Tab-separated table of C-alpha atoms and ligand atoms in Angstrom:
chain	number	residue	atom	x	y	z
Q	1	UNK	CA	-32.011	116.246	-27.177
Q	2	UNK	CA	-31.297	119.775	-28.505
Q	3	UNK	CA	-28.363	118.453	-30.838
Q	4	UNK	CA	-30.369	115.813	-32.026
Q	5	UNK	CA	-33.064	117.834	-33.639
Q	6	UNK	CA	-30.899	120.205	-34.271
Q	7	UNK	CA	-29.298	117.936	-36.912
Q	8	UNK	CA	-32.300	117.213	-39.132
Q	9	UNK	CA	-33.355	120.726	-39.302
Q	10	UNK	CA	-29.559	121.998	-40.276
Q	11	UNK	CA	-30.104	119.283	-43.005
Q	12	UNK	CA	-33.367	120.589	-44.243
Q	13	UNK	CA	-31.993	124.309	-44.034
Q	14	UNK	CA	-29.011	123.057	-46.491
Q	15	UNK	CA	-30.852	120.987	-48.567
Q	16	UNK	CA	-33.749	123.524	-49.299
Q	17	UNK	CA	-29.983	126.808	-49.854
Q	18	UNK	CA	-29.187	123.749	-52.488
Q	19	UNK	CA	-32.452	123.156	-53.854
Q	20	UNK	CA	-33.442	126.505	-54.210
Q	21	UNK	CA	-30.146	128.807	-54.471
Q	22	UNK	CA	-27.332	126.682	-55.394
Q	23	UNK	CA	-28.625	124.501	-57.977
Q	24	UNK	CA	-29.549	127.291	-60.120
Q	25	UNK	CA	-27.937	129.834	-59.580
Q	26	UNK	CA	-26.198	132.147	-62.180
Q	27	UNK	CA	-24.543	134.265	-63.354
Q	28	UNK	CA	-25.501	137.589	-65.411
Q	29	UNK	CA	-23.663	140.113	-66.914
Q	30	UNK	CA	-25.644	143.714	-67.249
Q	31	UNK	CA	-24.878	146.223	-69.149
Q	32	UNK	CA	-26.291	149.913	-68.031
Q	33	UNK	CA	-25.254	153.424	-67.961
Q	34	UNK	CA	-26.359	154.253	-64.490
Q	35	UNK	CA	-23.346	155.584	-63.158
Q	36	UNK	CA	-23.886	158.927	-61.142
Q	37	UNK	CA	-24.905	158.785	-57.441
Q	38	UNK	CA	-28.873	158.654	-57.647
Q	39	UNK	CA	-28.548	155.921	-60.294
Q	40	UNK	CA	-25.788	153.688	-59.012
Q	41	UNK	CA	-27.982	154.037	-55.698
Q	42	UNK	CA	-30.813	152.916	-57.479
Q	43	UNK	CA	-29.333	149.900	-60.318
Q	44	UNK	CA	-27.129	148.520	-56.510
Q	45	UNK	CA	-31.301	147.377	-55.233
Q	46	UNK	CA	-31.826	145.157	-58.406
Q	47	UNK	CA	-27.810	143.723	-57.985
Q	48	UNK	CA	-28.845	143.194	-54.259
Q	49	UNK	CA	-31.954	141.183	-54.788
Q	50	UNK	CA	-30.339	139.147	-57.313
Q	51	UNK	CA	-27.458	138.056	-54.914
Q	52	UNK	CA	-29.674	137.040	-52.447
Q	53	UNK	CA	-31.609	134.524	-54.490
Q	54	UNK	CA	-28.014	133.387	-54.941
Q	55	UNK	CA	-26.942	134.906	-58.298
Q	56	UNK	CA	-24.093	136.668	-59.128
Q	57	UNK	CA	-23.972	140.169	-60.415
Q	58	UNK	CA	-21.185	141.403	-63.051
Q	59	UNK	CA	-21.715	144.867	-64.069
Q	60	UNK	CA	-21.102	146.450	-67.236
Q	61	UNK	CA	-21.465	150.047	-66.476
Q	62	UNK	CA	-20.786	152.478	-69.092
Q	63	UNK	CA	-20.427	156.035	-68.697
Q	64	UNK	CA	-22.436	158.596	-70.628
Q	65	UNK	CA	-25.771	160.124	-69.330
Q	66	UNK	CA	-28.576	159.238	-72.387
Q	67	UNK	CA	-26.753	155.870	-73.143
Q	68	UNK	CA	-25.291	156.368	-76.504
Q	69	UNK	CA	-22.087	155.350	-75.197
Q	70	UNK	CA	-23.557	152.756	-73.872
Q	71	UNK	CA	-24.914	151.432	-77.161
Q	72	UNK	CA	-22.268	151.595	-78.994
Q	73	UNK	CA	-20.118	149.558	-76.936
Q	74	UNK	CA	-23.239	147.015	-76.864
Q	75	UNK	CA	-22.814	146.727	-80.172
Q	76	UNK	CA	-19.369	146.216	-80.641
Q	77	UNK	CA	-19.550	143.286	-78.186
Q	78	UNK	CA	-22.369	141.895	-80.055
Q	79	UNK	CA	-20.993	141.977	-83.549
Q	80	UNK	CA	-17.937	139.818	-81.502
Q	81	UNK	CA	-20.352	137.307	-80.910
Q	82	UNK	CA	-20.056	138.063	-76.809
Q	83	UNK	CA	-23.102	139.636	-76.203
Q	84	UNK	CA	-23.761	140.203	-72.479
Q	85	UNK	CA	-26.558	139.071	-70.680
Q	86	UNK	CA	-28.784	142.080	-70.448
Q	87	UNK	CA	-28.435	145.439	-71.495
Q	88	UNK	CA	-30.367	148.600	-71.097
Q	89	UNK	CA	-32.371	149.064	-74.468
Q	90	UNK	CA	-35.458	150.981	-75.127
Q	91	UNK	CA	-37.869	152.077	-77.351
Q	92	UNK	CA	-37.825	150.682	-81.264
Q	93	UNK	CA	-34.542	149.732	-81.128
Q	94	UNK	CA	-35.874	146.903	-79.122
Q	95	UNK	CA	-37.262	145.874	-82.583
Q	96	UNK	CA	-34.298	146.184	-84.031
Q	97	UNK	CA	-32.170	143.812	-81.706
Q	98	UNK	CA	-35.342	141.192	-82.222
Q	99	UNK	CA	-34.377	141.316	-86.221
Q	100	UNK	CA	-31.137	140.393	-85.506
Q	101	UNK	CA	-32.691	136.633	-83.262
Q	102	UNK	CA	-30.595	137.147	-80.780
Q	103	UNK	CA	-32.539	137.692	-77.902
Q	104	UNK	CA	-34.569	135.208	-75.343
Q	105	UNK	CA	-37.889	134.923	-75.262
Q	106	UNK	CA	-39.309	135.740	-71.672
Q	107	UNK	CA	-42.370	134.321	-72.635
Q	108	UNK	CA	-42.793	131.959	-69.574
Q	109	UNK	CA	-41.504	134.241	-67.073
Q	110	UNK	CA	-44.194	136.533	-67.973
Q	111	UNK	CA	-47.101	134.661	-68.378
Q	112	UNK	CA	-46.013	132.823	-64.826
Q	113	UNK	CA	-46.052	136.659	-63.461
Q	114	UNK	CA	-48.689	137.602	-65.307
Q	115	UNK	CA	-47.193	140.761	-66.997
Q	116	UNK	CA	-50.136	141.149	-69.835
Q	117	UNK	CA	-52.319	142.334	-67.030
Q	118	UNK	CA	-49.843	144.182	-64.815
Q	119	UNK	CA	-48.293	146.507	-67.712
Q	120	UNK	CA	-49.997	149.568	-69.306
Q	121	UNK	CA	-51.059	147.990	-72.880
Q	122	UNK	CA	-48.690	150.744	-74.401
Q	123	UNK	CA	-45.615	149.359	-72.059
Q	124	UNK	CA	-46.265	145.893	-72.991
Q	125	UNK	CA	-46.433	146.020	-76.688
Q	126	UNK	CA	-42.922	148.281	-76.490
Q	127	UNK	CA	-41.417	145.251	-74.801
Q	128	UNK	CA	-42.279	142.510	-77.405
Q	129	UNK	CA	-41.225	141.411	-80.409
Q	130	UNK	CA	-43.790	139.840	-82.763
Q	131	UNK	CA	-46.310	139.314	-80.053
Q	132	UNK	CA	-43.671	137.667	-77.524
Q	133	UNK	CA	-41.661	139.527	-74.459
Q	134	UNK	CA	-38.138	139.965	-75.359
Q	135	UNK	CA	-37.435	143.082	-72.825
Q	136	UNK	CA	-38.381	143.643	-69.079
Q	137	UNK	CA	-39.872	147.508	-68.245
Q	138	UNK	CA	-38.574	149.307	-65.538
Q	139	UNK	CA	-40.073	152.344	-64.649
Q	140	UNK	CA	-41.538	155.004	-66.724
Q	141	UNK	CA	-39.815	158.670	-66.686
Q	142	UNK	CA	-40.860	161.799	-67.462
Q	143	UNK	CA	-38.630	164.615	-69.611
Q	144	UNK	CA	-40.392	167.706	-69.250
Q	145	UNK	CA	-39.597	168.297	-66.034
Q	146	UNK	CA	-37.973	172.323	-64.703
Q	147	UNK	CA	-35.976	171.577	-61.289
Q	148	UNK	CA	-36.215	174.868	-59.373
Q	149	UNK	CA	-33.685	175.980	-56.167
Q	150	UNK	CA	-36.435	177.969	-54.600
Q	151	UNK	CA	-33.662	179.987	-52.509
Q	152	UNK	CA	-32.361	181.105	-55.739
Q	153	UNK	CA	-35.600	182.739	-57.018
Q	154	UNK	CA	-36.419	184.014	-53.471
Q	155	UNK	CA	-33.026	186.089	-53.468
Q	156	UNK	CA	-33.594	186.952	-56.835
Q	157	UNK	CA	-36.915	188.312	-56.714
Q	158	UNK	CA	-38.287	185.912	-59.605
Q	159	UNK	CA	-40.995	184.020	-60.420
Q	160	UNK	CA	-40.887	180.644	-61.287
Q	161	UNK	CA	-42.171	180.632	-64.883
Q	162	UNK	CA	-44.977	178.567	-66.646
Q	163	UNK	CA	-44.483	180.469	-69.529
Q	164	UNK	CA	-41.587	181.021	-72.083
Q	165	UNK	CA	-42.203	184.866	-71.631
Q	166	UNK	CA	-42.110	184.029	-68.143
Q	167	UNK	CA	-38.829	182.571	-67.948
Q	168	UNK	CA	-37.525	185.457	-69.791
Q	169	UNK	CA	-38.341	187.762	-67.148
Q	170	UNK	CA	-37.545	185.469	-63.933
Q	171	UNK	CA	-34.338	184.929	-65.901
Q	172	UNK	CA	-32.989	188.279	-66.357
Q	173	UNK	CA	-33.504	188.578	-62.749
Q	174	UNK	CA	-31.339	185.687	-61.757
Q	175	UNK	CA	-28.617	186.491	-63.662
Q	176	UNK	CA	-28.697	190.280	-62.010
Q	177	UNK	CA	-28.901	188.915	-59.002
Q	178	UNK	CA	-25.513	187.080	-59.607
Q	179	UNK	CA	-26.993	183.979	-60.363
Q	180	UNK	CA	-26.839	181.204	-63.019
Q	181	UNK	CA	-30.515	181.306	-64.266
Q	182	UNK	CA	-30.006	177.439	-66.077
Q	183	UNK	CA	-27.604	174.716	-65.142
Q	184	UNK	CA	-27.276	173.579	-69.077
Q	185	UNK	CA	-24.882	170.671	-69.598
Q	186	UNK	CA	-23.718	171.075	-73.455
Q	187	UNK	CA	-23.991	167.157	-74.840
Q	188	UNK	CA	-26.057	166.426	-77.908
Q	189	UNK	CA	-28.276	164.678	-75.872
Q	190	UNK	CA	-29.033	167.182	-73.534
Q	191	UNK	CA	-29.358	169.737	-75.575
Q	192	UNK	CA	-32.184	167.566	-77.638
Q	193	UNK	CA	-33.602	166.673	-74.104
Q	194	UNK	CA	-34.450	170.660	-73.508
Q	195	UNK	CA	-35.139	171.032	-77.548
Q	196	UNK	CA	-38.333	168.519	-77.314
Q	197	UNK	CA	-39.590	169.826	-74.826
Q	198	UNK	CA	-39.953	173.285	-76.238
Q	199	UNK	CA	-41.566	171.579	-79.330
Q	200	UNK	CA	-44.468	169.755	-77.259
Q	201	UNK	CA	-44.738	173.420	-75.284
Q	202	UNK	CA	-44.713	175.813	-77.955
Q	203	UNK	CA	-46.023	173.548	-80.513
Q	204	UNK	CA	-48.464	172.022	-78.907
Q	205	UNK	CA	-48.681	167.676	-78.837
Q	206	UNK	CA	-49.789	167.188	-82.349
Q	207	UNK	CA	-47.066	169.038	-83.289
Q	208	UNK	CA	-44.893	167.106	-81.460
Q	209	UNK	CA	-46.542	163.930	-83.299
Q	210	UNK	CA	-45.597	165.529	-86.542
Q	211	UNK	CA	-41.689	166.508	-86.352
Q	212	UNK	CA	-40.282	164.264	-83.718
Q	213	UNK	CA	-42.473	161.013	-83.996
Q	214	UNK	CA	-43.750	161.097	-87.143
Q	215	UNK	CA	-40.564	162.890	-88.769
Q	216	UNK	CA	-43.351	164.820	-91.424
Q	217	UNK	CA	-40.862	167.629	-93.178
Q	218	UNK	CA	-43.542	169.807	-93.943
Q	219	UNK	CA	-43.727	170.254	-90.506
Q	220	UNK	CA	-40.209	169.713	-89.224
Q	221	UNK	CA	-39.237	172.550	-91.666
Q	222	UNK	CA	-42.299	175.114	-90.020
Q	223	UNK	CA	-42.729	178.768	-88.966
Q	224	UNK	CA	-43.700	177.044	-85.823
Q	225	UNK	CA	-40.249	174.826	-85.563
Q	226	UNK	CA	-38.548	177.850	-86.290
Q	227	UNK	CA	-39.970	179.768	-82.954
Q	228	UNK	CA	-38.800	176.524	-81.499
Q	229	UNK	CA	-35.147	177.256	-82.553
Q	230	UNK	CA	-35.470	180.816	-81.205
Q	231	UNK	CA	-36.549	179.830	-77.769
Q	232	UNK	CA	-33.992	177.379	-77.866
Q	233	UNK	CA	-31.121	179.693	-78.924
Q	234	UNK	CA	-32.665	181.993	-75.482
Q	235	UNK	CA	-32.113	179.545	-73.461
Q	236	UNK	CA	-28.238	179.876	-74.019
Q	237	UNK	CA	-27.901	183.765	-73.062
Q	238	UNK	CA	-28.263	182.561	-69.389
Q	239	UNK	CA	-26.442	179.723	-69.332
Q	240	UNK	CA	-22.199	179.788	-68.410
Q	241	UNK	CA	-19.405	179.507	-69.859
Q	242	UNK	CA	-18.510	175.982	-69.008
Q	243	UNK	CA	-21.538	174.241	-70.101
Q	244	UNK	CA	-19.891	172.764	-72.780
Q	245	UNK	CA	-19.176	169.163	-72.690
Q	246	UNK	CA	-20.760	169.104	-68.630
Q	247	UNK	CA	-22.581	166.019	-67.437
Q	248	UNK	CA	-26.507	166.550	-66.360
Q	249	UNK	CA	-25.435	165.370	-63.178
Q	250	UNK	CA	-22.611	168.156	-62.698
Q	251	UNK	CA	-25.801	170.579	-64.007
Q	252	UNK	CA	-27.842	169.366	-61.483
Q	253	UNK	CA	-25.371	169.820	-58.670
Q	254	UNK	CA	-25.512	173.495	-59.495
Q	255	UNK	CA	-28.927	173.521	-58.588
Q	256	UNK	CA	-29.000	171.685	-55.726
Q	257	UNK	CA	-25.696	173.857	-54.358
Q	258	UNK	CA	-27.853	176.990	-55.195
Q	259	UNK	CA	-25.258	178.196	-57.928
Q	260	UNK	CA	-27.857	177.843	-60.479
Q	261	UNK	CA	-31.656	178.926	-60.299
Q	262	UNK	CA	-33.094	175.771	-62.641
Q	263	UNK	CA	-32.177	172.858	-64.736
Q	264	UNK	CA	-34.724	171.445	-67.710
Q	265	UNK	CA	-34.036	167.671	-67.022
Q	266	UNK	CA	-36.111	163.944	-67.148
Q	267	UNK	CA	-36.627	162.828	-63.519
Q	268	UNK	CA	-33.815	161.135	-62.978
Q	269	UNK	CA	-31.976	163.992	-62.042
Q	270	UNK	CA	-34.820	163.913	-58.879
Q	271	UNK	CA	-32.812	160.880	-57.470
Q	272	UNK	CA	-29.410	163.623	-58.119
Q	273	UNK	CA	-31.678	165.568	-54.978
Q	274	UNK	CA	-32.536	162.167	-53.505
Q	275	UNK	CA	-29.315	161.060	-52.736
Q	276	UNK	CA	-28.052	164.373	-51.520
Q	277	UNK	CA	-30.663	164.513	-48.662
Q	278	UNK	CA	-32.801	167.040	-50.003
Q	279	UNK	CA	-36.390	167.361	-49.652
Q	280	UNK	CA	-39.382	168.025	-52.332
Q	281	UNK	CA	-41.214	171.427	-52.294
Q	282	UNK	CA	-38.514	172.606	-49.360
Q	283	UNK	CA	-35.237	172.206	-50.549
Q	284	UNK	CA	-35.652	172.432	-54.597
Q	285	UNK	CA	-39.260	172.397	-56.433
Q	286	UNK	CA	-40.457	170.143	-59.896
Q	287	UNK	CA	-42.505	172.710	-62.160
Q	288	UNK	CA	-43.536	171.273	-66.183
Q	289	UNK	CA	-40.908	172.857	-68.399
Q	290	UNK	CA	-42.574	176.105	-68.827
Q	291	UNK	CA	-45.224	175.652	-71.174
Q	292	UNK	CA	-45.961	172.075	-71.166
Q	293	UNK	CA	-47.789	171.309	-68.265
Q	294	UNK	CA	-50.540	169.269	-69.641
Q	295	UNK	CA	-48.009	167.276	-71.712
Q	296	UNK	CA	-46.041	163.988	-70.551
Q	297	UNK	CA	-43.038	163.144	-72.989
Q	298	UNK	CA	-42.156	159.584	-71.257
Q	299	UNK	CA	-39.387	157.320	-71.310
Q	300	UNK	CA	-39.217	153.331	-70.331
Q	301	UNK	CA	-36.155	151.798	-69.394
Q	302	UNK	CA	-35.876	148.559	-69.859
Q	303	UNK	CA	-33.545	145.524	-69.840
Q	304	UNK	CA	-33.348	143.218	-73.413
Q	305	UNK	CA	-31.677	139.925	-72.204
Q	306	UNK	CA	-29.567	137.676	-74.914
Q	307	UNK	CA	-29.687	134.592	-75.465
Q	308	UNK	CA	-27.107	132.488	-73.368
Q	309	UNK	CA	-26.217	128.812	-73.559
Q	310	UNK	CA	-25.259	128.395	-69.945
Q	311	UNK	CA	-28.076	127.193	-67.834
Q	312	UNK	CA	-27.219	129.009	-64.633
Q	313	UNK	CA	-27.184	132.496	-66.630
Q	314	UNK	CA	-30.195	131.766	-68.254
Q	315	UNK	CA	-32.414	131.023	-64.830
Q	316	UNK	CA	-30.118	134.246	-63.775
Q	317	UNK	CA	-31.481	135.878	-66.396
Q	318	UNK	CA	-34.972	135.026	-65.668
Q	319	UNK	CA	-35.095	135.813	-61.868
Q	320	UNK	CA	-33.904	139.752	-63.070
Q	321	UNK	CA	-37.007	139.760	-64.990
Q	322	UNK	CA	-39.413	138.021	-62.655
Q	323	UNK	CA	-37.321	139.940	-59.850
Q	324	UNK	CA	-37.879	144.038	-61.991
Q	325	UNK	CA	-41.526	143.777	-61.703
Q	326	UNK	CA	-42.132	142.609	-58.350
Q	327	UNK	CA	-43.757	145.045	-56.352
Q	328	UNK	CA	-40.533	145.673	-54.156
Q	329	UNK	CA	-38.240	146.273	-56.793
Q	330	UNK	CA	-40.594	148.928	-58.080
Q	331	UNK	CA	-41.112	151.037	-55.205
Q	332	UNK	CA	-37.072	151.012	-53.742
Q	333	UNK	CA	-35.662	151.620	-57.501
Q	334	UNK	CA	-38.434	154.235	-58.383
Q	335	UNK	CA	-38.033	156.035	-55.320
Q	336	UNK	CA	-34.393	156.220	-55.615
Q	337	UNK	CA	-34.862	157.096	-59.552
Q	338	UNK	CA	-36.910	160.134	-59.705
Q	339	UNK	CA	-39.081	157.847	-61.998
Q	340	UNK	CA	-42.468	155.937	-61.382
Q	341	UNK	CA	-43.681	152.569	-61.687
Q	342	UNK	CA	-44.166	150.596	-64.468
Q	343	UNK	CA	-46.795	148.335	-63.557
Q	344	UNK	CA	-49.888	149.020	-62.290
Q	345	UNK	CA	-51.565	148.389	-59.341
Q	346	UNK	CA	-48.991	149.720	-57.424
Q	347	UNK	CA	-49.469	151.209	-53.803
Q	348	UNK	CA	-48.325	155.234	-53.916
Q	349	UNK	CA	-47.510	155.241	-49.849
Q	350	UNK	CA	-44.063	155.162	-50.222
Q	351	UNK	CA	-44.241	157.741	-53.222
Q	352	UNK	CA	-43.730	161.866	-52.716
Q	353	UNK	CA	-45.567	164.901	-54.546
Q	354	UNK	CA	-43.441	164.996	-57.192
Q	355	UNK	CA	-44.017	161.219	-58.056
Q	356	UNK	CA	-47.883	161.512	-57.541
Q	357	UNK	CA	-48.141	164.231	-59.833
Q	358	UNK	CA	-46.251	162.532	-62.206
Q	359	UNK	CA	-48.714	159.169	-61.965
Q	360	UNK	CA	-51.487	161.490	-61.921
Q	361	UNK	CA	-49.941	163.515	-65.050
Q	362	UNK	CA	-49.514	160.314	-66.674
Q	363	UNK	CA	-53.162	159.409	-66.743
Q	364	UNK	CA	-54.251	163.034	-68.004
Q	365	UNK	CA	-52.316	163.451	-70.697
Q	366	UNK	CA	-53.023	159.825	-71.991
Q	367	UNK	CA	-56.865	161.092	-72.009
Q	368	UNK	CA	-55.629	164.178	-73.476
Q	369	UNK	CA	-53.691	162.758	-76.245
Q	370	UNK	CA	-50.352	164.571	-74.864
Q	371	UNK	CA	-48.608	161.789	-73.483
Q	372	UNK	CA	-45.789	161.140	-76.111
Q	373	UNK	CA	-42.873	159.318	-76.235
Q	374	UNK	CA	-39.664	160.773	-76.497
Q	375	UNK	CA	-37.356	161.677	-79.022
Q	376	UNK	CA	-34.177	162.297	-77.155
Q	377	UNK	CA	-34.471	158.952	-74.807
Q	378	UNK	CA	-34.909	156.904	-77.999
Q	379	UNK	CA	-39.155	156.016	-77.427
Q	380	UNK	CA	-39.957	157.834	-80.412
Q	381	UNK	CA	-37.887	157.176	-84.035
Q	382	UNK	CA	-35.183	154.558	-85.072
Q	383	UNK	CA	-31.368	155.510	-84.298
Q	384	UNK	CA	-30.528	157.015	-87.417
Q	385	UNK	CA	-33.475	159.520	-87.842
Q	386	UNK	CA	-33.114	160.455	-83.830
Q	387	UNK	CA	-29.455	161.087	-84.999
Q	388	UNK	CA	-30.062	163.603	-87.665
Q	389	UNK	CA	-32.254	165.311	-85.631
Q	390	UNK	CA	-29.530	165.565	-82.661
Q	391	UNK	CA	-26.929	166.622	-85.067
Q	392	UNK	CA	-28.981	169.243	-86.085
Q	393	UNK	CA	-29.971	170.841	-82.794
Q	394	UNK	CA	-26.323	170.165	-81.646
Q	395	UNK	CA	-25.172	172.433	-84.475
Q	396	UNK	CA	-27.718	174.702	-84.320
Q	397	UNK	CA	-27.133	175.521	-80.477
Q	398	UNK	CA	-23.363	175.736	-80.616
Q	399	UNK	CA	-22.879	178.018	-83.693
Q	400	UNK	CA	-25.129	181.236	-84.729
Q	401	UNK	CA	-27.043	179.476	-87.369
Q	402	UNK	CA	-30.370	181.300	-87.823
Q	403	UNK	CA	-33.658	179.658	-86.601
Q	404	UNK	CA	-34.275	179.630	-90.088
Q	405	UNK	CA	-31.771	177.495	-91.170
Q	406	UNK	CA	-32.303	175.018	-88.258
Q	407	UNK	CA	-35.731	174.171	-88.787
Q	408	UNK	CA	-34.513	173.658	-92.730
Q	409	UNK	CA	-31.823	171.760	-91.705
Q	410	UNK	CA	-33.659	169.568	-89.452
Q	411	UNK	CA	-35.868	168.805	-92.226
Q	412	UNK	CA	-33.221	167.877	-94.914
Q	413	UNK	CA	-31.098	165.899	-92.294
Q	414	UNK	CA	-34.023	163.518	-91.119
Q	415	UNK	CA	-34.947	163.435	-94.873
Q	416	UNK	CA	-31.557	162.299	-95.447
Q	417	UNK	CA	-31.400	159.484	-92.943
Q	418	UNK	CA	-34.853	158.085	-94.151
T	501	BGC	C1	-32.460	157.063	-69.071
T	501	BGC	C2	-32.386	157.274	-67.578
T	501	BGC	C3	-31.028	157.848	-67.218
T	501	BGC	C4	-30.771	159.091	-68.048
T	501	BGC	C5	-29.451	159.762	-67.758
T	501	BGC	C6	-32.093	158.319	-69.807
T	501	BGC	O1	-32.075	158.077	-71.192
T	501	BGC	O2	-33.741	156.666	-69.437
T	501	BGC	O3	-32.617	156.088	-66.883
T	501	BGC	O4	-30.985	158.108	-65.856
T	501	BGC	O5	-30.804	158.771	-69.418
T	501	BGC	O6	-28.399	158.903	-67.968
């Protein structure tokens, strides 16, 4: 008797695997640069829920904190005509891969999952390309972040600063105290990471909105961009010798092994702390980069997919987007990221200090006018004019070029890549 049900139901089982798995199921080919351990932990949930809707995963991981490796071996594969599936693009260069009509249209996924009313109005019109979704959100991150080893101040004697003067004092401390006051990691990006964020502080937001959004030279070329050069170039005095050329990760590391006192980092060096075991406002502390507490420079990753000919890729392709703003994705990747959620609506249970600050940040500063997209993380200008402005503050930081001379540098070089 057992057997013979048994049968029918076994039948059932396979035909709904087949119906539902099998018969469409892909495979997608995703290009990222999530490589060190909080964001391999993080990209491995989105690979997981893939594969068990049936598709397969092949990852194209590239190397290089910030992505700009990672987008310049995208585009080498695309001008080859063997684009992959989906790659990690953000910002207005999402506009730029739309010129080029080669990317799918993710119109149907989205109204099915009704994105226009889940997404911040701000997120949403990022991801589309003359009114139609071309690019998934992930999460949103925030760059002004200071991640403190409270131990570290404690045996120190210093404060942790809100202020640039501040950080001066709690800094000189550090270092007497044997310390590394900042784990710096000495790649253009980082270095432009830490510069905007001392524009938006010492500047102020509109500022901000002047040089590194709007690109004004009047204002790129300012008494008040040169202070920013200054505070920039006393950042270095208490940094180490081999910060050249080191990964944020390896920067954050110092931190959380108490060798340095504080790293100026986006969130996703939280998920660095994350995935070492270590616990919020015990084991290390998130303070604004001092200065810029009311301010929110944010970041949105997000996934452009290509257009692909083979039918199993293409539902593949789908069920990652459908799959990045389900409510399940968001919590397990943003709580492995450092980052927050995209989409709103969004239950904060499984969500620390850090992260509710940063939701509740997010909200003030957009009623404040001070939350701002980024410069360094590719939100705020097209590639070339972010790249004159990196080259500048690169050369700037690693030579003794007067403040001076950066700010009229920075003005010429963006003028130049106009
Ligand atoms: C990305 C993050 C990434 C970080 C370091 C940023 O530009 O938005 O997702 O973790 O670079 O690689």
């Amino acid at each position: 008797m057992k057997a013979k049900l048994f049968k029918p139901i076994l039948m059932v089982s396979v035909f709904i695997f087949l119906f539902t798995f099998h018969a469409v199921a892909g495979e997608v080919e995703v290009l990222h640069w999530w490589t060190s351990g909080g964001e391999a932990r993080s990209v491995a949930v989105l690979k997981d829920l893939l594969e068990k809707e049936g598709h397969a995963w092949k990852d194209f991981a590239v190397a290089g904190g910030g992505g700009d490796t990672a987008m310049t071996v995208l585009r080498s594969r695309a001008v080859s005509g063997n684009p992959p599936t989906a790659a990690q693009v953000k910002g207005p260069q999402i506009q730029q891969w739309g010129d080029e009509g080669v990317l799918t249209n993710l119109d149907d996924v989205a109204r099915a999952n009704n994105w226009d009313t889940l997404l911040p109005k701000v997120v949403a019109d990022v991801m589309k390309y003359k009114g139609h979704y071309v690019a998934v959100p992930v999460n949103v991150h925030r760059i002004n972040w200071m991640w403190v080893n409270p131990d570290v101040f404690r045996k120190s004697g210093a404060k942790i600063p809100t202020t640039w003067e501040e950080f001066d004092a709690a800094a000189q401390k550090i270092q007497k105290a044997g310390f590394i006051p900042v784990a710096f990691g000495g790649q253009a990006w980082q270095e432009a990471t830490v510069f905007e964020s001392i524009v938006v502080g010492v500047g102020g937001p509109e500022f901000y909105q002047k040089t590194l959004v709007e690109a004004d030279p009047k204002f790129l070329n300012s008494p008040t961009m040169v202070e920013c050069f200054k505070v920039l170039r006393n950042i270095k005095k208490y940094t180490d010798k081999n910060a050249p050329g080191r990964d944020w990760n390896l920067a954050t590391a110092m931190v959380i092994q108490g060798k340095a006192a504080m790293q100026f980092m986006g969130d996703w060096a939280k998920g660095e702390f994350t995935a070492a075991g270590k616990t919020p406002g015990v084991d290390y502390v998130a303070m604004p980069v001092p200065n810029t507490s009311e301010s929110f420079l944010f970041n949105v990753d997000s996934f452009i997919m290509f257009d692909v000919k083979d039918k199993g890729a293409k539902q593949a392709q789908k069920a990652m987007a459908r799959l990045i703003l389900e409510p399940k994705f968001q919590e397990v990747f943003n709580v492995n990221k450092g980052s927050i959620p995209c989409r709103l609506g969004m239950s904060r249970k499984a969500f620390d200090d850090i992260a509710l600050r940063c939701m509740n940040d997010f909200i003030a500063s957009a009623d404040m006018n001070a939350l701002l997209p980024s410069m360094a993380h590719e939100m705020a200008v097209f590639p070339a004019i972010r790249g004159a402005m990196l080259d500048t503050v690169t050369s700037f930081y690693n030579s003794d070029m007067s403040a001076e001379k950066g700010a009229k540098n920075l003005a010429s070089a963006v003028k130049g890549a106009m």
